[in-house]
CSV table of C-alpha atoms in Angstrom, one decimal:
chain,number,residue,atom,x,y,z
A,1,MET,CA,-0.4,-0.3,-0.2
A,2,ALA,CA,1.3,3.3,-1.1
A,3,ARG,CA,2.2,5.7,1.5
A,4,ARG,CA,-0.2,9.3,2.4
A,5,ARG,CA,2.1,11.8,1.8
A,6,LYS,CA,2.4,14.7,3.4
A,7,LYS,CA,0.8,17.4,2.3
A,8,GLN,CA,2.8,20.8,2.7
A,9,GLY,CA,1.4,22.5,5.8
A,10,GLU,CA,0.1,19.7,7.2
A,11,VAL,CA,0.5,19.3,10.9
A,12,ALA,CA,-0.5,15.7,13.1
A,13,ALA,CA,-3.9,16.4,15.1
A,14,ALA,CA,-1.9,16.1,18.6
A,15,ALA,CA,0.5,18.6,17.8
A,16,PRO,CA,-0.3,21.9,20.1
A,17,LEU,CA,-1.7,25.1,17.7
A,18,ARG,CA,1.1,27.2,17.1
A,19,ARG,CA,-1.0,30.1,16.5
A,20,VAL,CA,-3.6,30.8,19.4
A,21,PRO,CA,-6.7,31.4,17.6
A,22,PRO,CA,-7.4,35.4,17.5
A,23,GLY,CA,-11.4,35.4,19.0
A,24,VAL,CA,-12.3,39.1,20.5
A,25,GLY,CA,-10.0,38.7,23.5
A,26,LYS,CA,-10.4,40.4,26.8
A,27,VAL,CA,-13.7,42.1,27.0
A,28,ASP,CA,-15.1,44.1,29.4
A,29,VAL,CA,-18.8,43.6,29.3
A,30,ALA,CA,-19.7,45.7,31.6
A,31,LYS,CA,-18.2,49.1,30.1
A,32,GLN,CA,-19.1,48.1,26.7
A,33,LEU,CA,-22.7,47.4,27.7
A,34,GLY,CA,-22.7,50.9,29.7
A,35,ASP,CA,-21.6,52.4,26.1
A,36,LEU,CA,-24.5,51.0,24.0
A,37,ALA,CA,-27.0,51.8,26.9
A,38,ASP,CA,-25.4,55.4,26.3
A,39,ALA,CA,-26.0,54.8,23.0
A,40,LEU,CA,-29.2,53.7,23.3
A,41,ALA,CA,-29.9,56.4,25.9
A,42,ALA,CA,-29.3,59.1,23.3
A,43,VAL,CA,-32.4,58.3,20.8
A,44,GLY,CA,-34.9,57.7,23.5
A,45,ALA,CA,-34.1,53.5,24.5
A,46,ARG,CA,-33.6,54.0,28.4
A,47,ALA,CA,-34.7,50.3,29.9
A,48,MET,CA,-31.9,48.2,28.6
A,49,PRO,CA,-32.1,44.1,30.5
A,50,ASP,CA,-28.5,44.3,32.5
A,51,ASP,CA,-28.0,40.4,30.9
A,52,LEU,CA,-25.6,40.5,28.1
A,53,LEU,CA,-27.8,38.4,25.3
A,54,GLY,CA,-30.8,40.8,27.2
A,55,ALA,CA,-29.3,43.5,26.3
A,56,LEU,CA,-28.1,42.6,23.0
A,57,GLN,CA,-31.9,42.0,21.1
A,58,TYR,CA,-32.9,45.3,22.7
A,59,ALA,CA,-30.4,46.8,20.9
A,60,GLU,CA,-31.6,45.0,17.8
A,61,ARG,CA,-34.7,45.9,18.0
A,62,HIS,CA,-33.7,49.5,18.1
A,63,GLN,CA,-31.3,49.2,15.1
A,64,ALA,CA,-33.7,51.2,13.1
A,65,GLU,CA,-33.2,54.2,16.0
A,66,LEU,CA,-29.7,54.1,16.5
A,67,ALA,CA,-28.8,54.4,12.3
A,68,GLY,CA,-28.1,57.9,11.3
A,69,THR,CA,-26.5,58.5,14.7
A,70,PRO,CA,-22.7,60.0,14.7
A,71,THR,CA,-22.1,56.5,16.6
A,72,ALA,CA,-24.3,54.2,14.4
A,73,VAL,CA,-21.2,52.8,12.9
A,74,GLU,CA,-19.1,52.9,16.5
A,75,THR,CA,-22.3,50.8,18.4
A,76,ALA,CA,-23.0,48.3,15.3
A,77,LEU,CA,-19.5,47.0,15.3
A,78,LEU,CA,-19.8,47.4,19.4
A,79,GLN,CA,-23.0,44.8,19.0
A,80,VAL,CA,-20.3,42.5,16.3
A,81,ARG,CA,-17.9,42.5,19.4
A,82,LEU,CA,-20.4,41.3,21.8
A,83,TRP,CA,-22.1,38.8,20.0
A,84,GLU,CA,-19.1,37.6,19.0
A,85,HIS,CA,-17.7,37.6,22.7
A,86,LEU,CA,-21.2,36.1,23.9
A,87,ARG,CA,-20.7,33.3,21.0
A,88,GLU,CA,-17.3,32.4,22.1
A,89,GLU,CA,-18.5,32.2,25.6
A,90,THR,CA,-21.1,30.4,25.4
A,91,ALA,CA,-19.0,27.4,23.1
A,92,THR,CA,-16.8,26.8,25.9
A,93,LEU,CA,-19.4,26.5,28.3
A,94,ILE,CA,-21.4,24.1,26.8
A,95,ASP,CA,-18.5,21.8,25.8
A,96,ARG,CA,-17.4,22.1,29.6
A,97,ARG,CA,-20.9,21.7,31.0
A,98,GLN,CA,-21.7,18.9,28.5
A,99,ALA,CA,-17.9,17.2,29.1
A,100,ARG,CA,-19.7,17.3,32.4
A,101,ALA,CA,-23.3,16.0,31.8
A,102,VAL,CA,-21.5,13.1,29.5
A,103,ASP,CA,-19.3,12.4,32.7
A,104,ALA,CA,-21.9,11.8,34.4
A,105,ALA,CA,-24.2,9.4,32.3
A,106,ARG,CA,-20.9,6.8,31.9
A,107,ALA,CA,-20.3,7.0,35.9
A,108,ALA,CA,-24.0,6.0,36.1
A,109,GLY,CA,-24.3,3.2,33.7
A,110,ALA,CA,-24.7,5.0,30.1
A,111,GLU,CA,-22.9,3.1,27.2
A,112,TRP,CA,-20.9,4.7,24.5
A,113,ALA,CA,-24.5,3.8,22.4
A,114,ASP,CA,-26.2,5.1,24.6
A,115,LEU,CA,-24.8,8.5,24.4
A,116,ALA,CA,-25.0,8.5,20.6
A,117,GLU,CA,-28.3,9.5,19.9
A,118,PRO,CA,-28.0,12.7,22.7
A,119,LEU,CA,-24.7,13.8,21.3
A,120,GLY,CA,-27.0,14.1,18.1
A,121,VAL,CA,-24.3,11.9,16.2
A,122,ARG,CA,-25.0,7.8,14.7
A,123,ALA,CA,-22.4,5.9,16.9
A,124,ALA,CA,-21.2,4.8,19.5
A,125,SER,CA,-17.2,5.2,17.8
A,126,SER,CA,-18.1,9.2,17.0
A,127,ALA,CA,-20.0,9.7,20.3
A,128,ILE,CA,-16.8,8.8,21.8
A,129,THR,CA,-15.4,11.5,19.3
A,130,LYS,CA,-17.4,14.3,20.3
A,131,ALA,CA,-16.9,13.8,23.7
A,132,LYS,CA,-13.1,14.2,23.4
A,133,ARG,CA,-13.9,17.3,21.4
A,134,MET,CA,-15.1,19.0,24.2
A,135,ARG,CA,-12.8,18.7,26.9
A,136,ALA,CA,-10.0,20.3,25.3
A,137,VAL,CA,-11.4,23.7,26.0
A,138,ASP,CA,-10.0,22.8,30.0
A,139,LEU,CA,-6.6,21.1,28.5
A,140,THR,CA,-3.6,22.5,27.2
A,141,ASP,CA,-0.4,21.4,25.9
A,142,PRO,CA,2.6,21.3,28.3
A,143,ALA,CA,3.5,24.7,27.5
A,144,GLY,CA,0.1,26.0,28.2
A,145,ARG,CA,-1.1,26.4,25.0
A,146,PRO,CA,-4.8,26.2,23.4
A,147,LEU,CA,-4.7,22.4,22.4
A,148,ARG,CA,-6.2,21.6,19.1
A,149,ARG,CA,-10.2,19.9,19.1
A,150,THR,CA,-9.2,16.3,18.1
A,151,PRO,CA,-9.2,13.5,19.8
A,152,GLU,CA,-5.3,12.5,19.5
A,153,ALA,CA,-4.6,16.3,21.4
A,154,VAL,CA,-6.9,15.5,24.3
A,155,ASP,CA,-5.5,11.4,24.7
A,156,VAL,CA,-1.7,13.5,24.7
A,157,ALA,CA,-3.1,16.3,26.9
A,158,LEU,CA,-5.0,13.7,29.4
A,159,ALA,CA,-1.6,11.3,29.1
A,160,HIS,CA,0.6,14.7,30.3
A,161,GLN,CA,-1.8,15.5,32.4
A,162,GLU,CA,-1.5,11.8,34.1
A,163,GLN,CA,2.3,11.3,33.9
A,164,GLN,CA,2.3,14.7,35.7
A,165,ALA,CA,-0.4,13.4,38.5
A,166,VAL,CA,2.1,10.3,38.7
A,167,ALA,CA,5.4,11.7,38.9
A,168,ALA,CA,4.0,14.7,41.6
A,169,LEU,CA,2.6,11.5,44.1
A,170,HIS,CA,6.2,9.9,44.1
A,171,ARG,CA,8.1,13.3,44.6
A,172,GLU,CA,5.0,13.2,47.4
A,173,ALA,CA,6.0,9.8,48.8
A,174,ALA,CA,10.0,10.4,48.4
A,175,GLU,CA,9.7,13.9,50.1
A,176,GLN,CA,7.6,11.7,53.2
A,177,ARG,CA,10.6,9.2,53.4
A,178,ARG,CA,12.5,11.9,53.4
A,179,HIS,CA,11.1,13.5,56.5
A,180,ALA,CA,11.1,10.0,58.4
A,181,LEU,CA,14.5,9.7,58.0
A,182,VAL,CA,15.6,12.7,59.2
A,183,THR,CA,13.4,13.1,62.1
A,184,ARG,CA,14.2,9.6,63.0
A,185,ILE,CA,18.0,10.1,63.1
A,186,ALA,CA,17.8,13.3,64.0
A,187,THR,CA,16.0,11.9,67.1
A,188,GLN,CA,18.7,9.5,67.4
A,189,LEU,CA,21.6,11.7,67.7
A,190,LEU,CA,20.0,14.1,69.9
A,191,GLU,CA,18.8,11.1,72.2
A,192,HIS,CA,22.5,10.9,72.6
A,193,ARG,CA,24.0,14.2,72.6
A,194,THR,CA,25.8,14.2,76.0
A,195,GLU,CA,28.1,11.5,74.5
A,196,LEU,CA,28.8,13.9,72.0
A,197,ALA,CA,31.9,15.7,71.8
A,198,ASP,CA,31.8,18.3,73.9
A,199,ASP,CA,32.2,21.5,71.3
A,200,GLU,CA,30.6,25.2,71.6
A,201,GLU,CA,29.4,25.1,68.2
A,202,VAL,CA,28.5,21.0,67.8
A,203,THR,CA,25.9,22.4,71.1
A,204,ASP,CA,24.4,25.1,69.0
A,205,TRP,CA,23.6,23.0,66.5
A,206,LEU,CA,22.0,20.7,68.4
A,207,ASP,CA,20.7,23.0,69.9
A,208,GLU,CA,18.9,24.7,66.8
A,209,THR,CA,18.4,20.9,65.4
A,210,ALA,CA,16.0,20.3,68.9
A,211,THR,CA,14.3,23.3,68.1
A,212,VAL,CA,12.8,22.8,64.6
A,213,LEU,CA,12.5,18.9,65.7
A,214,ALA,CA,9.8,20.1,68.5
A,215,ASP,CA,8.0,21.0,65.2
A,216,CYS,CA,8.9,19.8,62.6
A,217,ARG,CA,5.8,19.1,59.9
A,218,THR,CA,6.4,21.3,56.7
A,219,PRO,CA,9.0,20.3,53.7
A,220,THR,CA,10.2,23.8,55.0
A,221,GLN,CA,11.1,22.8,58.7
A,222,VAL,CA,12.4,19.4,57.4
A,223,VAL,CA,14.7,21.5,55.3
A,224,ALA,CA,15.5,23.7,57.7
A,225,LEU,CA,15.9,20.6,59.9
A,226,ALA,CA,18.6,18.7,58.0
A,227,THR,CA,20.8,21.7,57.4
A,228,TYR,CA,21.4,21.5,61.5
A,229,LEU,CA,21.6,18.5,61.5
A,230,GLY,CA,23.9,18.7,58.5
A,231,ALA,CA,25.4,21.6,60.9
A,232,ALA,CA,25.9,19.9,63.8
A,233,VAL,CA,27.8,16.5,62.1
A,234,ARG,CA,29.9,19.4,60.2
A,235,HIS,CA,31.2,19.9,63.5
A,236,LEU,CA,31.5,17.2,65.2
A,237,HIS,CA,34.0,15.7,61.6
A,238,ARG,CA,36.0,19.6,62.3
A,239,HIS,CA,36.4,18.5,66.3
A,240,GLU,CA,37.1,14.7,65.3
A,241,GLN,CA,40.4,16.8,63.0
A,242,ARG,CA,41.3,19.2,64.7
A,243,THR,CA,41.1,17.3,68.4
A,244,GLY,CA,41.5,14.0,66.9
A,245,GLN,CA,39.0,13.0,69.5
A,246,PRO,CA,36.1,10.6,68.7
A,247,PRO,CA,33.0,12.1,68.3
A,248,ALA,CA,31.0,9.9,69.8
A,249,THR,CA,32.1,8.1,73.4
A,250,THR,CA,29.9,5.3,73.4
A,251,GLU,CA,28.3,2.4,71.1
A,252,GLN,CA,24.9,4.2,70.4
A,253,ALA,CA,26.0,7.7,70.2
A,254,VAL,CA,29.0,6.4,67.6
A,255,ALA,CA,26.1,4.2,65.7
A,256,ALA,CA,24.2,7.4,65.7
A,257,TYR,CA,26.8,9.7,64.6
A,258,ALA,CA,27.4,7.4,61.4
A,259,ALA,CA,23.7,7.2,60.8
A,260,ALA,CA,24.0,11.4,60.4
A,261,TYR,CA,26.9,11.2,58.7
A,262,ALA,CA,25.9,9.3,56.0
A,263,LEU,CA,22.2,11.3,55.8
A,264,VAL,CA,24.3,14.6,55.5
A,265,PRO,CA,27.9,13.9,55.5
A,266,PRO,CA,30.3,16.8,55.8
A,267,GLN,CA,31.4,17.4,52.3
A,268,SER,CA,27.3,18.0,51.2
A,269,ALA,CA,26.4,20.5,54.4
A,270,GLY,CA,29.7,22.8,53.4
A,271,ASN,CA,33.3,22.6,54.9
């Protein structure tokens, strides 16, 4: 079978959008409705509704009165912009809410074939495709750009989200293990502090370690605990090098020091 040649300018269905669809951008609806109300009031129409759809329908009914006024063109363009804004906002809202309705139907036990007719398509496969396109409104590519409204693009974005979620769980688990390890080793060293070398710097850093250990719950506190523990280890190591005396005097204290040394060796704690 002959391979289909890629046409010039053709892109993969899952490729991110290189250009964001223009749209009308951010619209200050309240201000622009105020401008529209002022234009209508100038021709005697003073009861414009507050909601966007109602205001635009009201302006449409009074369009003939606006014709020929100094602001006729500006007001007409303003209405076009507000209608486009309403179209974009409504399409996004409908896709988001309908996607939630599809999810609810699936959770309740509906098959994709059951959803074909309510979604206005003929087959289960088409229902799946349409449902995926709807989800594109709430997804972006890894760089934060809007997605193409294709099932392939949505699949890639969802897969990336899942990978990020798994990676976050792994990081959280690693942080919890680190937290438990640092806390346990700091506790062991402090339990034998009277059996450690008599050094003023060591005492000061062990005091700091004990203070943080008393209420060590957040990642920032764990970092501080490891920092102070490392400083105590560093000064115990310096004391041994300077005096030739061992950093600990009992077997249990030596074991606690060795564990702390392995966790935050002087080289990593700074010299």
